[in-house]
Amino acid sequence: MTINKPVIKNKKVECKTLVLLDAHAILHRAFHALPDFSSPSGEPTGALYGVVAMLLKIIEEFKPDYIAACFDLPEPTYRHDAFADYKGKRAKTDDTLITQIKRSRD
């Protein structure tokens, strides 16, 4: 991904860079891609490790001015009203992933 700074009439415009993270998607991907790491107290940390590794890579590569993480809501949204079966056939989320999703907000 390349970030181009805008130019107006041969003048560079100073812009800030914002990176938006789909935190739920990244956590889910890391949870299934990495081993079952855990803290010394036994708390699951594999997905959290994956998110931190990805975040560090993004910071190093893009050097954003701002980063914001977006999370799915725990309750139904307008998508469920529009389509009753939205995410309806998915298996229950693993408890260790739920724990890490909650922890990732810290």
Coordinates of C-alpha atoms in Angstrom, one line a residue:
M1 CA 0.0 0.0 0.0
T2 CA 1.4 3.4 -1.0
I3 CA 0.3 6.6 0.6
N4 CA 0.5 9.6 -1.7
K5 CA 0.4 13.1 -0.2
P6 CA -2.0 15.4 -2.1
V7 CA -0.6 18.3 -4.2
I8 CA -2.6 21.5 -4.9
K9 CA -1.2 23.8 -7.6
N10 CA 2.3 22.5 -7.2
K11 CA 2.2 23.0 -3.4
K12 CA 2.4 20.1 -1.1
V13 CA -0.5 19.9 1.3
E14 CA 0.4 18.8 4.8
C15 CA -1.9 15.8 5.7
K16 CA -2.1 13.6 8.7
T17 CA -2.3 9.8 8.2
L18 CA -5.0 7.8 10.0
V19 CA -5.0 4.0 10.1
L20 CA -8.3 2.4 11.0
L21 CA -8.1 -1.2 12.3
D22 CA -10.9 -3.7 12.0
A23 CA -9.9 -5.1 15.4
H24 CA -12.4 -7.9 15.4
A25 CA -11.2 -9.2 12.1
I26 CA -7.5 -8.9 13.1
L27 CA -8.0 -10.7 16.4
H28 CA -10.0 -13.5 14.8
R29 CA -7.4 -14.0 12.1
A30 CA -4.5 -14.0 14.7
F31 CA -6.5 -16.3 16.9
H32 CA -6.7 -19.0 14.2
A33 CA -3.2 -18.4 12.7
L34 CA -1.0 -18.5 15.8
P35 CA -0.3 -21.0 18.5
D36 CA -2.2 -21.0 21.9
F37 CA 0.2 -18.6 23.7
S38 CA -0.7 -17.8 27.3
S39 CA 0.6 -15.6 30.1
P40 CA 2.4 -17.0 33.2
S41 CA -1.0 -16.9 34.9
G42 CA -2.6 -18.9 32.2
E43 CA -4.5 -16.1 30.4
P44 CA -4.7 -16.7 26.6
T45 CA -2.6 -14.3 24.6
G46 CA -2.1 -15.7 21.1
A47 CA -4.5 -13.4 19.3
L48 CA -3.2 -10.4 21.3
Y49 CA 0.3 -11.2 20.3
G50 CA -0.8 -11.3 16.7
V51 CA -2.5 -7.9 17.0
V52 CA 0.5 -6.3 18.6
A53 CA 2.8 -7.7 15.9
M54 CA 0.6 -6.4 13.2
L55 CA 0.3 -3.0 14.9
L56 CA 4.1 -2.7 15.2
K57 CA 4.5 -3.5 11.5
I58 CA 1.9 -0.9 10.5
I59 CA 3.6 1.7 12.7
E60 CA 7.0 0.9 11.2
E61 CA 5.8 0.8 7.6
F62 CA 3.3 3.7 7.4
K63 CA 4.3 5.9 10.4
P64 CA 0.7 7.0 10.9
D65 CA -0.2 10.1 12.9
Y66 CA -3.2 8.4 14.3
I67 CA -4.5 4.9 14.8
A68 CA -8.0 3.9 15.7
A69 CA -9.3 0.4 16.4
C70 CA -13.0 -0.5 15.5
F71 CA -14.8 -3.3 17.2
D72 CA -18.0 -5.2 16.4
L73 CA -20.9 -4.5 18.8
P74 CA -21.8 -7.4 21.0
E75 CA -25.6 -7.0 20.3
P76 CA -27.5 -7.2 17.0
T77 CA -27.2 -4.2 14.6
Y78 CA -29.2 -2.8 11.7
R79 CA -27.7 -5.5 9.5
H80 CA -29.7 -8.1 11.5
D81 CA -32.9 -6.1 10.9
A82 CA -32.2 -6.0 7.2
F83 CA -31.2 -9.6 6.9
A84 CA -32.4 -12.0 9.7
D85 CA -29.7 -14.6 8.9
Y86 CA -26.8 -12.1 9.1
K87 CA -23.9 -14.2 10.7
G88 CA -26.6 -16.6 11.7
K89 CA -24.8 -19.8 10.7
R90 CA -21.6 -19.1 12.5
A91 CA -20.4 -21.3 15.3
K92 CA -20.3 -19.9 18.8
T93 CA -17.1 -17.8 19.4
D94 CA -14.4 -19.7 21.4
D95 CA -14.3 -18.4 25.0
T96 CA -10.5 -17.9 24.8
L97 CA -11.1 -15.5 21.8
I98 CA -13.8 -13.7 23.7
T99 CA -11.4 -13.2 26.6
Q100 CA -8.8 -11.7 24.3
I101 CA -11.3 -9.5 22.5
K102 CA -12.2 -8.0 25.9
R103 CA -8.6 -7.7 26.9
S104 CA -7.6 -6.0 23.6
R105 CA -9.8 -3.0 24.5
D106 CA -7.4 -2.2 27.4

